[in-house]
Amino acid sequence: MGGVLDQFYNDNYSPVGDIVVVAMCFVMLILVYTSYVSKTRTFLYFNIIVGLLLFAAITDIAYHYQLSGITSAEGHVPVYIFRCLYYFFLTASLFMYVVYIIDVQRLEISKKKPILTIAMVAFGVVVVFDILGVVRETGFHINDDGTTTKGRNIFPVGYIVFVGIIIFLMIVYRNRIFKQVMRGFYGTMLVSFIIISVQQFSKQSSFTVATFLFPVVSMMYIIHSNPYNIELGAINVSAMEDMLRYYYEKNKTLITMSLYIKEFDEEGKNFPPEIQSAIRRFAGEFFKGAVLFQVNNGHMILLADKGLNPDYEKKILKMFNDFDVEYDQYKLDYKIVYGESVDEISRNHEYISFIRHIHRGMKYNEKHRVEMSDVALFNKYEYILKELADIHRGGNLRDPRVLAYCQPVFNVKTQRYDTAEALMRIKLPETGLVFPDQFITLAEENGYIHTLTKIILQKTCDEIRYLLQEGYEVNRISVNVSVLELRDESFCDDIFRIIDESGIPSEKIAIEITESQSEKDFEVMKSKIDVLKEKGIKFYLDDFGTGYSNMERIMELPFDIIKFDRSLVLASNNDTKSEKMVDGLANMFKDMNYSVLYEGVENENDEQRCINMAASYLQGFKYSRPIPIMDLKNFFSKVKETA
């Protein structure tokens, strides 16, 4: 046995290289399957390549082991089988390299089809000619005395063809991949060529499979384990915190550039190739040492060392000039935030939240430079968010921090106040009174909005119960509801429970809701409205006249009252044409048995004009500003007073 092993190791081949390959393949498979990796088609190709190289190494070991035991013309069939399998797996891995690179580059069918055809032909020719060489003994064969003859070997020719295809892809379509990724591929490929050349010169064959493995290691690190987006050159935002922490600890300043593009802020919606190309250019051309991070599909942040870019102000102006040219071409709505890193934000690892906070106060297609006032306002919002979280966790439906306000609504027919809209305020120790525009979006984004709605509904029900007990005439009070709440399966049950436990008739409560543009939300809204209306709850369509109103959808939803936004009240005062348009809409709804409520009525001119335009209810500063809900009794009338 010892003699066989000696021959096994001394025939210009050592199994050490292939054993290492086998071990490395298993290690890589363990790593990619125990860490998060997107299960994409590219990842599937990566696994196939690893598997092919694993089998190539195993069959190479088996081939040489069987070969080392040949002493005569007998028993050499396994040698041929393992050798053919070895070259089959190697050739197949070369073919899969081509497939992998084509997939990474996202080549169009018209471009990848001829390349794949050439690669498939090359693969078939190498495999067929290698087998024929064994069968016809023109290639590798074992002589009668047990010695071997190499004969003609087609594999080196196939290797050169595949390498040529790979080099062609990486040169011609180099702009499809971020340059740092390209450098990683080029580097590992160069190492592979050097090792295989040295091996050929030394008449060795121990490290062939190992040279095929080097680019696979590069793939795993750069693409499948590294958070690089190879098309944009962006790194996953999870790595951004480390960079900010490092520069903060080193007392260094970073230049920050944030780009948000609304159109692509959806799951699964990626930038088209021309936008990707522009982003790669902006990320790589303007600042030295810049790193691009992808927060989500439509949001990217660029960080660069200020020390390496002392003239960054000029670079920013140049970047903005170029960006404006791109905007004129693509017309994609954006928000840009830029400036220098702020120690307070870096220390607390809050840059994403900080930039999103700035976004809330921006209009689209604006550029905003970070100021210290932004930090102060952000700290206020963070405090509000912390309090909202505490209110949500507490679950107290009479939490004293949430205040119920209301605005009385004038009934045109009865000439009295018998309805109102419940409004929300928050009163906090450090900020005092906080208005809805400062906390509603925060509550919606963080899942607290339904808790706030339940609190306002509870306090509204409490006040209605009090007014009824005191003999006041209460038609109803409306409560605003976010479309996001309707997605909660317990929404209807929560509304019913609060009303029932308050002991008031369901018809004393109305719900105001804004039309949703989402088809999914529309269906949810329709089903929830149907359930709630069975209990006598009425529904208002809020903010009619703002944004896009789908009349077909409005007709499908069983609303009771259409609230005309203040913008329509203003428009009706602009000219006769606008007034006729608003009047026509109002009368159309009236003819279909909807009531029309005009909000934003501020003077007698507004009042009379709205009454002439089929108004059933009027709401606005002419009648009252928002007041604490307990003051509503100053507007409502007692039943006995109307006898």
XYZ file of C-alpha atoms in Angstrom:
643
model
C 0.000 0.000 0.000
C 2.879 2.321 0.850
C 4.320 1.943 -2.629
C 1.019 2.887 -4.224
C 0.765 6.046 -2.085
C 4.340 6.999 -2.911
C 3.542 6.778 -6.620
C 0.295 8.692 -5.937
C 2.293 11.609 -4.531
C 5.248 11.538 -6.903
C 3.522 11.475 -10.295
C 3.859 15.311 -10.646
C 0.679 15.469 -8.618
C -0.146 15.884 -4.951
C -3.742 15.643 -3.686
C -3.104 18.466 -1.218
C -4.330 21.158 -3.629
C -7.558 19.307 -4.391
C -8.140 18.454 -0.734
C -7.869 22.157 0.090
C -10.352 22.912 -2.706
C -12.824 20.378 -1.300
C -12.467 21.906 2.165
C -12.837 25.456 0.819
C -15.967 24.548 -1.147
C -17.613 23.160 1.968
C -16.524 26.192 4.001
C -18.024 28.605 1.433
C -21.280 26.675 1.268
C -21.496 26.707 5.058
C -20.837 30.450 5.154
C -23.378 31.434 2.511
C -26.064 29.250 4.027
C -25.535 30.386 7.619
C -25.546 34.092 6.708
C -28.232 36.127 4.943
C -27.879 35.893 1.185
C -30.575 36.849 -1.288
C -31.769 33.726 -3.063
C -31.324 35.180 -6.540
C -30.577 33.492 -9.850
C -26.999 34.759 -9.573
C -26.676 33.027 -6.211
C -27.942 29.793 -7.789
C -25.231 30.020 -10.458
C -22.661 30.652 -7.719
C -23.744 27.458 -5.968
C -23.542 25.489 -9.211
C -19.960 26.695 -9.795
C -18.951 25.743 -6.252
C -20.561 22.324 -6.710
C -18.814 21.733 -10.042
C -15.417 22.616 -8.573
C -16.097 20.393 -5.582
C -16.803 17.439 -7.892
C -13.825 18.362 -10.108
C -11.480 18.186 -7.117
C -12.967 14.889 -5.918
C -12.776 13.270 -9.357
C -9.209 14.569 -9.805
C -8.202 12.878 -6.563
C -10.037 9.678 -7.582
C -8.499 9.762 -11.058
C -4.923 10.053 -9.777
C -5.531 7.488 -7.061
C -6.830 4.973 -9.607
C -3.990 5.871 -11.976
C -1.381 5.251 -9.307
C -2.633 1.657 -8.920
C -2.350 0.698 -12.609
C 0.403 -1.865 -13.224
C -0.963 -3.622 -16.300
C -3.537 -3.285 -19.071
C -6.235 -4.548 -16.737
C -8.607 -2.508 -14.539
C -8.163 0.927 -16.140
C -11.840 1.720 -16.939
C -12.328 3.712 -13.666
C -9.307 5.825 -14.617
C -10.947 6.856 -17.895
C -14.280 7.530 -16.197
C -12.822 9.717 -13.462
C -10.580 11.575 -15.917
C -13.465 12.338 -18.292
C -15.603 13.441 -15.370
C -12.779 15.663 -14.102
C -12.485 17.538 -17.408
C -16.269 17.629 -17.783
C -16.657 19.356 -14.407
C -13.811 21.796 -15.140
C -15.265 22.691 -18.552
C -18.760 22.991 -17.087
C -17.433 25.378 -14.417
C -15.871 27.551 -17.152
C -19.220 27.622 -18.953
C -20.980 28.588 -15.693
C -18.463 31.419 -15.170
C -19.655 32.881 -18.462
C -23.314 32.419 -17.470
C -22.633 33.992 -14.070
C -20.919 37.090 -15.478
C -23.671 37.584 -18.066
C -26.285 37.447 -15.310
C -24.346 39.883 -13.118
C -24.070 42.311 -16.029
C -27.820 42.009 -16.768
C -27.198 41.677 -20.500
C -30.163 41.942 -22.821
C -31.235 38.777 -24.665
C -29.955 40.125 -27.979
C -26.474 40.551 -26.486
C -26.203 37.464 -24.321
C -27.688 34.942 -26.779
C -24.715 34.851 -29.238
C -22.214 34.740 -26.359
C -24.043 31.858 -24.678
C -24.246 30.056 -28.018
C -20.468 30.279 -28.485
C -19.901 29.125 -24.898
C -22.257 26.147 -25.308
C -20.559 25.117 -28.555
C -17.138 25.379 -26.898
C -18.374 23.298 -23.966
C -19.802 20.608 -26.261
C -16.691 20.446 -28.438
C -14.342 20.070 -25.451
C -16.426 17.334 -23.795
C -17.082 15.364 -26.995
C -13.492 15.561 -28.292
C -12.116 14.559 -24.882
C -14.317 11.458 -24.787
C -13.532 10.609 -28.417
C -9.828 10.986 -27.686
C -10.138 8.341 -24.967
C -12.288 6.012 -27.088
C -10.099 6.300 -30.203
C -6.865 6.410 -28.188
C -5.826 9.666 -29.912
C -5.940 11.430 -26.584
C -5.136 10.146 -23.141
C -4.837 6.359 -22.979
C -3.197 3.582 -20.980
C -0.786 1.317 -22.798
C -0.673 -2.481 -22.456
C 2.309 -2.277 -20.126
C 0.452 0.063 -17.756
C 2.218 3.240 -18.863
C 0.193 6.277 -19.982
C 0.249 8.409 -23.113
C -1.179 11.937 -22.943
C -1.957 12.267 -26.645
C -3.867 15.334 -27.867
C -5.653 17.229 -25.068
C -8.477 19.541 -26.177
C -9.034 21.064 -22.737
C -6.279 23.764 -22.903
C -7.828 25.020 -26.153
C -11.254 25.154 -24.513
C -9.754 26.908 -21.484
C -8.298 29.634 -23.722
C -11.644 30.061 -25.526
C -13.589 30.466 -22.288
C -11.016 32.850 -20.815
C -11.269 34.880 -24.029
C -15.074 35.046 -23.668
C -14.796 36.120 -20.026
C -12.225 38.823 -20.844
C -14.426 40.026 -23.713
C -17.430 40.360 -21.373
C -15.469 42.181 -18.704
C -13.961 44.671 -21.161
C -16.855 45.376 -23.528
C -19.489 45.552 -20.783
C -17.281 46.899 -17.999
C -19.648 49.846 -17.418
C -22.352 47.408 -16.286
C -20.452 46.683 -13.073
C -19.015 49.053 -10.471
C -15.278 49.508 -10.995
C -14.318 48.322 -7.483
C -16.076 45.028 -8.186
C -14.273 44.773 -11.527
C -10.924 45.240 -9.814
C -11.728 42.364 -7.476
C -12.488 40.052 -10.400
C -9.433 41.166 -12.378
C -7.155 40.664 -9.383
C -8.254 37.108 -8.605
C -8.239 36.147 -12.279
C -4.681 37.434 -12.600
C -3.613 35.306 -9.620
C -5.272 32.280 -11.265
C -3.411 32.843 -14.549
C -0.084 33.231 -12.764
C -0.517 30.051 -10.705
C -1.643 27.943 -13.656
C 1.254 29.292 -15.782
C 3.780 28.465 -13.052
C 2.207 25.018 -12.715
C 2.440 24.439 -16.478
C 6.065 25.574 -16.528
C 6.865 23.222 -13.621
C 5.041 20.336 -15.314
C 2.752 20.086 -12.296
C -0.995 19.318 -12.111
C -1.799 19.653 -8.415
C -3.369 23.120 -8.327
C -5.509 23.303 -11.468
C -8.835 23.178 -9.639
C -7.520 25.578 -7.008
C -6.897 28.235 -9.664
C -10.552 27.901 -10.704
C -11.588 28.485 -7.094
C -9.909 31.884 -6.653
C -12.553 33.844 -8.656
C -15.265 31.995 -6.705
C -13.823 33.343 -3.461
C -13.950 36.790 -5.050
C -17.617 36.278 -5.984
C -18.540 35.223 -2.475
C -16.795 38.150 -0.805
C -17.717 40.972 -3.195
C -21.189 39.938 -4.329
C -22.772 37.391 -2.042
C -21.283 38.208 1.334
C -20.287 41.819 0.851
C -23.203 44.288 0.859
C -22.124 45.963 -2.400
C -24.842 46.688 -4.932
C -22.749 45.795 -7.961
C -24.865 47.861 -10.355
C -24.866 51.083 -8.330
C -21.615 50.668 -6.465
C -23.567 51.156 -3.233
C -22.991 49.365 0.053
C -25.783 48.195 2.302
C -26.684 50.867 4.847
C -25.789 48.493 7.689
C -22.120 49.325 7.003
C -22.744 53.075 7.184
C -22.873 53.139 10.982
C -19.358 51.688 11.196
C -17.952 54.420 8.937
C -19.692 57.191 10.879
C -18.465 55.757 14.186
C -14.887 55.486 12.922
C -14.757 59.106 11.749
C -16.412 60.359 14.917
C -13.893 58.512 17.103
C -11.035 59.884 14.981
C -12.513 63.399 15.320
C -12.744 63.683 11.545
C -15.472 65.369 9.523
C -17.391 63.712 6.733
C -19.092 65.314 3.768
C -22.645 63.954 3.518
C -24.829 63.844 0.419
C -28.299 62.281 0.494
C -30.411 61.645 -2.608
C -34.013 60.477 -2.364
C -35.959 59.674 -5.548
C -39.637 59.160 -4.842
C -40.469 57.083 -7.920
C -38.220 54.191 -6.870
C -39.160 54.099 -3.180
C -41.050 50.825 -3.543
C -40.060 47.270 -2.745
C -38.790 45.506 -5.858
C -38.648 48.653 -8.007
C -35.062 49.122 -9.200
C -33.336 51.909 -11.069
C -33.217 51.487 -14.858
C -29.711 51.048 -16.367
C -29.363 54.691 -17.462
C -30.102 55.935 -13.917
C -27.727 53.346 -12.466
C -25.019 54.622 -14.774
C -25.609 58.220 -13.670
C -25.504 57.248 -9.981
C -22.245 55.325 -10.455
C -20.744 58.390 -12.131
C -21.852 60.760 -9.390
C -20.604 58.367 -6.706
C -17.159 57.973 -8.220
C -16.196 61.191 -10.017
C -16.656 64.098 -7.631
C -15.162 63.185 -4.247
C -11.983 61.321 -3.345
C -12.547 58.259 -1.181
C -16.343 58.557 -1.397
C -18.511 55.628 -0.314
C -22.127 55.231 -1.440
C -24.682 53.602 0.856
C -28.135 52.419 -0.203
C -30.732 53.070 2.514
C -33.600 51.621 0.481
C -34.607 51.357 -3.179
C -35.013 55.098 -3.687
C -32.653 56.547 -1.074
C -28.843 56.750 -1.175
C -26.280 58.501 1.008
C -22.750 59.403 -0.091
C -20.038 59.915 2.550
C -16.555 61.299 1.866
C -13.635 62.381 4.018
C -13.540 66.190 4.196
C -9.768 66.057 4.683
C -9.365 64.436 1.277
C -11.697 66.991 -0.303
C -10.775 70.472 0.990
C -12.455 72.043 -2.060
C -15.694 70.135 -1.532
C -17.840 73.281 -1.803
C -16.766 73.692 -5.433
C -17.273 69.992 -6.035
C -20.801 70.166 -4.647
C -21.652 73.054 -6.978
C -20.229 71.112 -9.915
C -22.192 68.023 -8.879
C -25.420 70.016 -8.612
C -24.896 71.551 -12.046
C -24.446 68.092 -13.540
C -27.385 66.769 -11.548
C -29.663 69.505 -12.904
C -28.740 68.397 -16.419
C -29.736 64.826 -15.524
C -32.978 66.078 -13.965
C -33.896 67.955 -17.128
C -33.531 64.668 -18.989
C -35.364 62.258 -16.653
C -37.710 64.548 -14.633
C -37.690 62.313 -11.533
C -38.854 63.971 -8.305
C -36.048 64.156 -5.773
C -34.929 65.534 -2.422
C -31.254 66.283 -1.754
C -29.773 66.885 1.697
C -26.091 67.792 1.991
C -23.548 69.262 4.396
C -20.961 68.191 6.946
C -21.386 65.455 9.531
C -22.695 66.570 12.920
C -20.977 65.076 15.972
C -24.190 64.845 17.962
C -25.890 62.844 15.230
C -22.823 60.659 14.565
C -22.418 59.910 18.258
C -25.980 58.657 18.550
C -25.975 56.787 15.197
C -29.066 58.641 14.017
C -28.156 59.811 10.523
C -30.887 57.923 8.702
C -33.576 59.203 11.066
C -32.069 62.684 10.899
C -32.160 62.854 7.108
C -35.666 61.403 6.949
C -36.755 64.065 9.417
C -35.363 66.761 7.110
C -37.150 65.132 4.153
C -40.509 65.620 5.894
C -40.110 69.376 5.813
C -38.905 69.559 2.208
C -40.769 69.936 -1.036
C -39.795 67.773 -3.967
C -36.972 68.909 -6.251
C -35.299 70.901 -3.475
C -31.742 70.861 -2.171
C -31.267 71.476 1.551
C -28.037 72.199 3.393
C -27.847 70.827 6.921
C -27.914 73.540 9.600
C -27.734 73.361 13.391
C -31.391 74.411 13.501
C -32.158 71.075 11.794
C -30.461 69.281 14.674
C -32.493 71.178 17.278
C -35.728 70.422 15.450
C -34.715 66.785 15.024
C -34.082 66.458 18.758
C -37.585 67.796 19.355
C -39.038 65.230 16.977
C -37.063 62.444 18.620
C -38.488 63.498 21.961
C -42.017 63.512 20.515
C -41.404 60.072 18.995
C -40.211 58.753 22.353
C -43.381 60.063 24.022
C -45.560 58.562 21.274
C -43.904 55.211 21.858
C -44.614 55.503 25.576
C -48.258 56.416 24.912
C -48.551 53.424 22.582
C -46.994 51.009 25.087
C -49.097 52.333 27.937
C -52.381 51.710 26.113
C -54.280 54.150 28.379
C -57.263 55.332 26.315
C -57.565 58.386 28.546
C -53.865 59.262 28.499
C -53.649 62.906 29.687
C -50.902 63.703 27.164
C -53.342 63.277 24.258
C -55.823 66.148 24.180
C -59.181 66.050 22.413
C -59.975 69.269 20.584
C -62.822 69.863 18.159
C -64.140 72.336 15.612
C -67.909 72.964 15.620
C -69.743 72.450 12.321
C -72.670 74.690 11.329
C -75.798 72.913 10.071
C -77.196 75.038 7.225
C -80.662 73.471 7.422
C -81.221 73.837 11.181
C -79.066 76.966 11.505
C -77.497 75.424 14.640
C -74.338 73.650 15.720
C -75.172 69.995 16.225
C -72.070 68.305 14.761
C -68.309 68.753 15.132
C -64.988 67.333 14.030
C -62.775 65.876 16.759
C -59.142 66.950 16.494
C -55.995 65.839 18.229
C -53.259 67.658 20.114
C -50.440 66.350 22.299
C -49.190 68.202 25.361
C -45.720 67.202 26.570
C -43.602 68.520 29.472
C -40.642 69.646 27.341
C -42.474 71.006 24.306
C -45.889 72.112 25.469
C -48.709 71.823 22.927
C -47.811 69.823 19.798
C -49.965 70.115 16.670
C -50.903 67.250 14.315
C -48.536 68.297 11.517
C -45.679 67.619 13.941
C -46.634 64.128 15.069
C -49.218 62.426 12.803
C -46.648 61.358 10.190
C -44.340 60.113 12.941
C -47.177 58.095 14.434
C -48.089 56.605 11.047
C -44.494 55.690 10.179
C -43.921 53.960 13.517
C -47.233 52.162 13.941
C -48.661 54.336 16.734
C -51.485 56.022 14.838
C -54.217 53.542 15.740
C -53.483 53.950 19.438
C -53.894 57.725 19.103
C -57.161 57.264 17.186
C -58.525 54.980 19.908
C -57.661 57.578 22.547
C -59.407 60.383 20.665
C -62.403 58.155 19.981
C -62.612 57.304 23.686
C -62.434 60.944 24.745
C -64.965 61.915 22.062
C -67.353 59.216 23.292
C -66.870 60.448 26.862
C -67.824 63.977 25.823
C -70.832 62.831 23.776
C -72.068 60.841 26.768
C -71.713 63.907 28.966
C -73.523 66.179 26.471
C -76.393 63.721 26.067
C -76.734 63.329 29.820
C -76.880 67.119 30.176
C -79.626 67.332 27.569
C -77.665 68.750 24.649
C -78.663 67.976 21.093
C -75.827 65.993 19.496
C -76.237 64.857 15.915
C -72.726 63.354 15.692
C -69.019 64.070 16.117
C -66.544 62.833 13.510
C -63.144 61.291 14.215
C -60.307 61.203 11.653
C -58.879 57.792 10.773
C -55.713 56.974 8.807
C -55.985 54.578 5.859
C -53.094 52.657 7.448
C -55.290 51.725 10.409
C -57.789 49.919 8.218
C -55.188 47.247 7.494
C -55.399 46.154 11.137
C -57.737 43.170 11.436
C -58.924 44.384 14.851
C -59.869 47.878 13.614
C -63.645 47.381 13.522
C -63.689 45.474 16.808
C -61.714 48.273 18.505
C -64.182 50.916 17.260
C -67.234 48.886 18.323
C -65.785 48.104 21.757
C -65.020 51.723 22.619
C -68.443 52.950 21.473
C -70.327 50.130 23.199
C -68.438 50.488 26.485
C -69.138 54.227 26.424
C -72.866 53.553 26.285
C -73.661 55.972 23.448
C -75.591 55.265 20.224
C -73.287 54.292 17.342
C -74.889 56.871 15.055
C -73.429 59.651 17.232
C -69.978 58.780 15.837
C -68.773 59.444 12.301
C -65.433 58.544 10.741
C -63.515 60.825 8.389
C -61.159 59.150 5.966
C -59.123 60.300 2.982
C -59.421 58.469 -0.328
C -56.630 55.946 -0.921
C -54.810 55.661 -4.252
C -53.823 52.052 -3.523
C -56.023 49.342 -5.021
C -55.319 47.072 -2.056
C -56.174 49.784 0.486
C -59.316 50.642 -1.470
C -60.625 47.091 -1.133
C -59.795 47.026 2.587
C -61.439 50.419 3.066
C -64.605 49.291 1.303
C -64.966 46.162 3.434
C -64.361 48.021 6.718
C -66.819 50.797 5.840
C -69.513 48.217 5.062
C -69.017 46.550 8.454
C -69.064 49.808 10.440
C -72.052 51.292 8.615
C -74.163 48.312 9.683
C -73.899 49.718 13.228
C -75.081 53.164 12.111
C -71.658 54.848 11.927
C -71.519 57.476 9.191
C -68.551 58.174 6.931
C -67.037 61.364 5.579
C -64.778 61.531 2.533
C -62.164 63.990 3.765
C -60.111 66.449 1.685
C -62.093 66.104 -1.549
C -60.449 68.381 -4.097
C -56.861 67.739 -3.050
C -54.619 65.520 -5.142
C -56.239 63.004 -7.463
C -59.867 62.021 -6.867
C -61.153 58.894 -8.571
C -64.886 59.491 -9.019
C -65.537 55.833 -9.839
C -64.019 54.750 -6.519
C -65.886 57.438 -4.606
C -69.145 56.156 -6.059
C -68.268 52.607 -4.952
C -67.722 53.631 -1.328
C -70.845 54.281 0.780
C -69.880 57.716 2.086
C -72.525 59.907 3.687
C -70.815 63.289 3.557
C -68.276 64.718 1.099
C -65.949 67.295 2.668
C -64.885 69.918 0.128
C -61.375 71.079 0.939
C -60.534 74.722 1.637
C -58.799 74.821 -1.768
C -62.181 74.434 -3.500
C -63.666 77.231 -1.382
C -60.805 79.470 -2.494
C -61.026 78.342 -6.130
C -64.746 79.139 -6.268
C -63.893 82.749 -5.413
C -61.336 83.138 -8.188
C -63.620 83.431 -11.224
C -67.050 82.495 -12.532
C -65.761 79.400 -14.316
C -64.220 77.954 -11.126
C -67.341 78.744 -9.117
C -69.515 76.939 -11.664
C -67.229 73.926 -11.540
C -67.382 73.663 -7.728
C -71.119 74.338 -7.761
C -71.632 71.616 -10.360
C -69.700 69.068 -8.304
C -71.605 69.940 -5.137
C -75.006 69.682 -6.821
C -74.007 66.401 -8.438
C -73.247 64.929 -5.006
C -76.445 66.430 -3.580
C -78.514 64.824 -6.357
C -76.983 61.462 -5.405
C -78.036 61.940 -1.747
C -74.632 62.904 -0.399
C -74.373 65.818 2.000
C -71.701 68.401 1.163
C -69.584 69.981 3.910
C -67.324 72.924 3.054
C -64.313 73.349 5.332
C -62.176 76.462 5.552
C -65.053 78.972 5.561
C -63.521 82.157 6.971
C -65.925 85.021 6.250
C -69.477 85.893 5.239
C -68.535 85.939 1.552
C -67.302 82.344 1.804
C -70.403 81.388 3.766
C -72.931 82.781 1.302
C -71.074 81.405 -1.709
C -70.947 77.892 -0.192
C -74.640 78.016 0.760
C -75.395 78.891 -2.859
C -73.295 75.882 -3.901
C -75.488 73.228 -2.214
C -73.803 73.297 1.202
C -75.346 71.143 3.937
C -72.662 71.911 6.519
C -70.070 74.657 6.997
C -66.863 74.533 8.997
C -64.116 77.095 9.463
C -62.717 80.038 11.404
C -65.835 82.096 10.723
C -67.643 79.888 13.208
C -64.857 78.782 15.517
C -61.219 77.896 15.691
C -60.387 74.461 17.154
C -61.369 74.390 20.850
C -60.974 71.899 23.710
C -63.777 69.374 23.312
C -65.235 70.174 26.731
C -66.036 73.694 25.415
C -68.307 72.248 22.739
C -71.274 72.749 25.080
C -70.904 76.476 24.430
C -71.986 75.865 20.817
C -74.495 73.024 21.080
C -78.087 73.690 22.148
C -80.069 71.815 24.763
C -83.100 69.912 23.529
C -85.521 71.747 25.835
C -84.361 75.058 24.419
C -85.566 74.031 20.968
C -89.062 72.985 22.096
